[in-house]
PDB file of C-alpha atoms in Angstrom:
ATOM      1  CA  MET B 103      -7.905   3.882 -16.783  1.00 72.00           C
ATOM      2  CA  ALA B 104      -9.909   1.358 -14.737  1.00 82.00           C
ATOM      3  CA  LEU B 105      -7.643   1.939 -11.730  1.00 81.00           C
ATOM      4  CA  MET B 106      -8.227   5.687 -11.878  1.00 82.00           C
ATOM      5  CA  LYS B 107     -11.982   5.195 -12.156  1.00 81.00           C
ATOM      6  CA  PHE B 108     -11.795   2.903  -9.122  1.00 82.00           C
ATOM      7  CA  ILE B 109      -9.795   5.469  -7.134  1.00 83.00           C
ATOM      8  CA  TYR B 110     -12.163   8.305  -7.980  1.00 78.00           C
ATOM      9  CA  GLY B 111     -15.186   6.151  -7.222  1.00 78.00           C
ATOM     10  CA  ARG B 112     -13.851   4.917  -3.886  1.00 72.00           C
ATOM     11  CA  ALA B 113     -12.038   8.037  -2.641  1.00 69.00           C
ATOM     12  CA  GLY B 114     -15.191  10.088  -2.332  1.00 70.00           C
ATOM     13  CA  LYS B 115     -15.096  13.842  -2.569  1.00 74.00           C
ATOM     14  CA  ASN B 116     -11.783  14.408  -0.812  1.00 78.00           C
ATOM     15  CA  ASP B 117      -9.692  15.986  -3.569  1.00 83.00           C
ATOM     16  CA  VAL B 118      -6.397  15.843  -1.659  1.00 85.00           C
ATOM     17  CA  ARG B 119      -6.803  12.166  -0.796  1.00 85.00           C
ATOM     18  CA  THR B 120      -7.810  11.365  -4.368  1.00 86.00           C
ATOM     19  CA  PHE B 121      -4.835  13.260  -5.778  1.00 89.00           C
ATOM     20  CA  LEU B 122      -2.316  11.603  -3.437  1.00 91.00           C
ATOM     21  CA  THR B 123      -3.749   8.138  -4.025  1.00 91.00           C
ATOM     22  CA  GLU B 124      -3.636   8.652  -7.782  1.00 91.00           C
ATOM     23  CA  ARG B 125      -0.030   9.928  -7.647  1.00 93.00           C
ATOM     24  CA  PHE B 126       1.021   6.988  -5.502  1.00 94.00           C
ATOM     25  CA  VAL B 127      -0.577   4.423  -7.803  1.00 93.00           C
ATOM     26  CA  MET B 128       0.883   6.080 -10.913  1.00 93.00           C
ATOM     27  CA  ARG B 129       4.316   5.999  -9.299  1.00 94.00           C
ATOM     28  CA  LEU B 130       3.948   2.288  -8.548  1.00 94.00           C
ATOM     29  CA  LEU B 131       2.754   1.557 -12.088  1.00 92.00           C
ATOM     30  CA  ASP B 132       5.918   3.178 -13.475  1.00 93.00           C
ATOM     31  CA  GLU B 133       7.939   0.367 -11.909  1.00 88.00           C
ATOM     32  CA  GLU B 134       8.281  -2.848 -13.888  1.00 86.00           C
ATOM     33  CA  ASP B 135       8.341  -5.173 -10.882  1.00 88.00           C
ATOM     34  CA  ILE B 136       5.145  -3.977  -9.174  1.00 92.00           C
ATOM     35  CA  VAL B 137       1.546  -4.892  -9.933  1.00 92.00           C
ATOM     36  CA  VAL B 138      -1.441  -2.935  -8.650  1.00 93.00           C
ATOM     37  CA  ALA B 139      -4.595  -5.052  -8.710  1.00 89.00           C
ATOM     38  CA  PHE B 140      -8.184  -4.754  -7.562  1.00 85.00           C
ATOM     39  CA  GLY B 141      -9.292  -6.433  -4.378  1.00 85.00           C
ATOM     40  CA  ARG B 142     -12.317  -8.681  -4.938  1.00 82.00           C
ATOM     41  CA  SER B 143     -15.531  -8.927  -2.948  1.00 80.00           C
ATOM     42  CA  SER B 144     -18.782 -10.801  -3.384  1.00 83.00           C
ATOM     43  CA  LYS B 145     -20.558  -8.167  -1.288  1.00 81.00           C
ATOM     44  CA  THR B 146     -20.302  -5.145  -3.597  1.00 78.00           C
ATOM     45  CA  PHE B 147     -22.299  -4.201  -6.667  1.00 76.00           C
ATOM     46  CA  ASP B 148     -19.244  -4.291  -8.927  1.00 77.00           C
ATOM     47  CA  GLY B 149     -17.461  -7.297  -7.369  1.00 77.00           C
ATOM     48  CA  LEU B 150     -14.590  -5.119  -6.165  1.00 79.00           C
ATOM     49  CA  ALA B 151     -13.452  -4.616  -2.585  1.00 81.00           C
ATOM     50  CA  ASP B 152     -12.605  -1.194  -1.180  1.00 85.00           C
ATOM     51  CA  TYR B 153      -8.851  -1.691  -1.568  1.00 89.00           C
ATOM     52  CA  LEU B 154      -6.107  -2.157  -4.131  1.00 93.00           C
ATOM     53  CA  MET B 155      -3.466  -4.851  -3.738  1.00 92.00           C
ATOM     54  CA  ILE B 156       0.175  -3.993  -4.367  1.00 95.00           C
ATOM     55  CA  ARG B 157       2.090  -7.101  -5.377  1.00 93.00           C
ATOM     56  CA  ASP B 158       5.386  -8.331  -6.696  1.00 90.00           C
ATOM     57  CA  ASP B 159       5.258  -8.934 -10.447  1.00 86.00           C
ATOM     58  CA  GLY B 160       7.010 -12.259  -9.891  1.00 77.00           C
ATOM     59  CA  PRO B 161       5.667 -15.446  -8.319  1.00 70.00           C
ATOM     60  CA  GLN B 162       2.818 -14.756  -5.886  1.00 66.00           C
ATOM     61  CA  ARG B 163       4.229 -16.700  -2.940  1.00 65.00           C
ATOM     62  CA  TYR B 164       2.983 -14.169  -0.399  1.00 69.00           C
ATOM     63  CA  GLY B 165       0.120 -12.330  -2.051  1.00 79.00           C
ATOM     64  CA  ALA B 166       0.133  -8.582  -1.659  1.00 91.00           C
ATOM     65  CA  VAL B 167       2.962  -6.685   0.007  1.00 94.00           C
ATOM     66  CA  ALA B 168       0.554  -3.818   0.702  1.00 96.00           C
ATOM     67  CA  TYR B 169      -3.104  -2.874   0.601  1.00 95.00           C
ATOM     68  CA  LEU B 170      -4.236   0.624  -0.328  1.00 95.00           C
ATOM     69  CA  ARG B 171      -7.678   2.008   0.531  1.00 91.00           C
ATOM     70  CA  PRO B 172      -8.615   5.011  -1.607  1.00 88.00           C
ATOM     71  CA  SER B 173     -11.517   5.822   0.731  1.00 86.00           C
ATOM     72  CA  ASN B 174      -9.150   6.994   3.470  1.00 88.00           C
ATOM     73  CA  GLY B 175      -5.735   7.043   1.782  1.00 89.00           C
ATOM     74  CA  GLY B 176      -4.632   4.269   4.113  1.00 92.00           C
ATOM     75  CA  MET B 177      -1.854   1.892   3.175  1.00 96.00           C
ATOM     76  CA  THR B 178      -1.163  -1.255   5.173  1.00 97.00           C
ATOM     77  CA  VAL B 179       2.167  -2.882   4.394  1.00 97.00           C
ATOM     78  CA  ARG B 180       3.681  -6.300   5.042  1.00 96.00           C
ATOM     79  CA  LEU B 181       6.374  -5.128   7.462  1.00 96.00           C
ATOM     80  CA  THR B 182       7.092  -5.568  11.153  1.00 95.00           C
ATOM     81  CA  PRO B 183       8.309  -3.063  13.745  1.00 96.00           C
ATOM     82  CA  ASP B 184      11.742  -4.709  13.423  1.00 95.00           C
ATOM     83  CA  ASP B 185      11.719  -3.969   9.687  1.00 96.00           C
ATOM     84  CA  ILE B 186      10.867  -0.338  10.430  1.00 97.00           C
ATOM     85  CA  GLU B 187      13.744  -0.201  12.909  1.00 96.00           C
ATOM     86  CA  ARG B 188      16.173  -1.582  10.304  1.00 95.00           C
ATOM     87  CA  LEU B 189      14.960   1.080   7.849  1.00 95.00           C
ATOM     88  CA  GLY B 190      15.718   3.786  10.422  1.00 94.00           C
ATOM     89  CA  GLU B 191      12.099   4.957  10.495  1.00 94.00           C
ATOM     90  CA  ARG B 192      11.115   3.966  14.048  1.00 91.00           C
ATOM     91  CA  ASN B 193      10.186   7.508  15.084  1.00 93.00           C
ATOM     92  CA  ASN B 194       8.655   8.585  11.797  1.00 96.00           C
ATOM     93  CA  PRO B 195       5.306  10.266  12.566  1.00 96.00           C
ATOM     94  CA  TYR B 196       3.739   8.843   9.382  1.00 97.00           C
ATOM     95  CA  ILE B 197       4.139   5.249  10.558  1.00 97.00           C
ATOM     96  CA  GLN B 198       1.365   3.670  12.585  1.00 96.00           C
ATOM     97  CA  TYR B 199       1.840   0.325  14.307  1.00 96.00           C
ATOM     98  CA  ARG B 200      -1.160  -1.999  14.057  1.00 96.00           C
ATOM     99  CA  ASN B 201      -2.345  -3.968  17.066  1.00 95.00           C
ATOM    100  CA  VAL B 202      -2.823  -7.289  15.267  1.00 95.00           C
ATOM    101  CA  ALA B 203      -2.189 -10.958  15.980  1.00 95.00           C
ATOM    102  CA  LEU B 204       1.444 -12.046  16.041  1.00 92.00           C
ATOM    103  CA  THR B 205       0.781 -14.168  12.960  1.00 93.00           C
ATOM    104  CA  ASP B 206      -0.546 -11.215  10.932  1.00 93.00           C
ATOM    105  CA  PRO B 207       2.317 -10.075   8.678  1.00 92.00           C
ATOM    106  CA  TYR B 208       0.716  -6.677   7.970  1.00 94.00           C
ATOM    107  CA  LYS B 209       1.773  -4.760  11.076  1.00 96.00           C
ATOM    108  CA  ILE B 210       2.383  -1.284   9.660  1.00 97.00           C
ATOM    109  CA  ASN B 211       0.122   1.476   8.347  1.00 97.00           C
ATOM    110  CA  CYS B 212       1.310   4.510   6.429  1.00 97.00           C
ATOM    111  CA  PRO B 213      -1.596   6.802   5.487  1.00 95.00           C
ATOM    112  CA  LEU B 214      -1.024   8.920   2.376  1.00 95.00           C
ATOM    113  CA  ALA B 215      -1.471  12.209   4.228  1.00 93.00           C
ATOM    114  CA  ASP B 216       0.854  14.369   2.126  1.00 94.00           C
ATOM    115  CA  GLU B 217       3.802  14.224  -0.262  1.00 94.00           C
ATOM    116  CA  ASP B 218       6.275  13.165   2.450  1.00 96.00           C
ATOM    117  CA  ALA B 219       3.991  10.303   3.498  1.00 96.00           C
ATOM    118  CA  LEU B 220       3.654   9.277  -0.138  1.00 95.00           C
ATOM    119  CA  ASN B 221       7.443   9.079  -0.470  1.00 96.00           C
ATOM    120  CA  LEU B 222       7.712   7.039   2.733  1.00 97.00           C
ATOM    121  CA  ALA B 223       4.914   4.706   1.593  1.00 97.00           C
ATOM    122  CA  HIS B 224       6.824   4.074  -1.625  1.00 96.00           C
ATOM    123  CA  GLU B 225       9.984   3.297   0.353  1.00 96.00           C
ATOM    124  CA  LEU B 226       8.029   0.888   2.563  1.00 97.00           C
ATOM    125  CA  VAL B 227       6.557  -0.935  -0.439  1.00 97.00           C
ATOM    126  CA  ARG B 228      10.049  -1.323  -1.924  1.00 95.00           C
ATOM    127  CA  ALA B 229      11.338  -2.661   1.421  1.00 96.00           C
ATOM    128  CA  ALA B 230       8.457  -5.146   1.695  1.00 95.00           C
ATOM    129  CA  LEU B 231       9.124  -6.354  -1.846  1.00 93.00           C
ATOM    130  CA  ASP B 232      12.799  -6.888  -1.025  1.00 91.00           C
ATOM    131  CA  ILE B 233      11.905  -8.861   2.099  1.00 90.00           C
ATOM    132  CA  VAL B 234       9.398 -11.217   0.435  1.00 87.00           C
ATOM    133  CA  ARG B 235      11.792 -11.832  -2.459  1.00 85.00           C
ATOM    134  CA  ASN B 236      14.496 -12.930  -0.039  1.00 83.00           C
ATOM    135  CA  GLU B 237      12.340 -15.187   2.164  1.00 76.00           C
TER     136      GLU B 237
END
């Protein structure tokens, strides 16, 4: 319930974005090996950041595999362009490549624009989980 309140509070008045974000989070919560947690911030009234962390339910060796921002439906995932190539998604229009430092492991965005993007985002989270578990 707290997650849904967070999503509705942070997503604003965009009903489509709110709906897709809620569906995505509910889908993740149905999986036993995934944890969705609040980001923390000392700069907000409620102590929460504007994102949710998506993590492996096992040892937290790498932190989050993805960050989800309800305010814009944006999901940033711990994958590289090479990972996207291996997944066969190089030309997928839902994937955005981030211009970040070479050391930043979060190189891919996948905004939750519609149902197809939601399905791809789920696939990317699963792939990121597999990668961090095998490192």
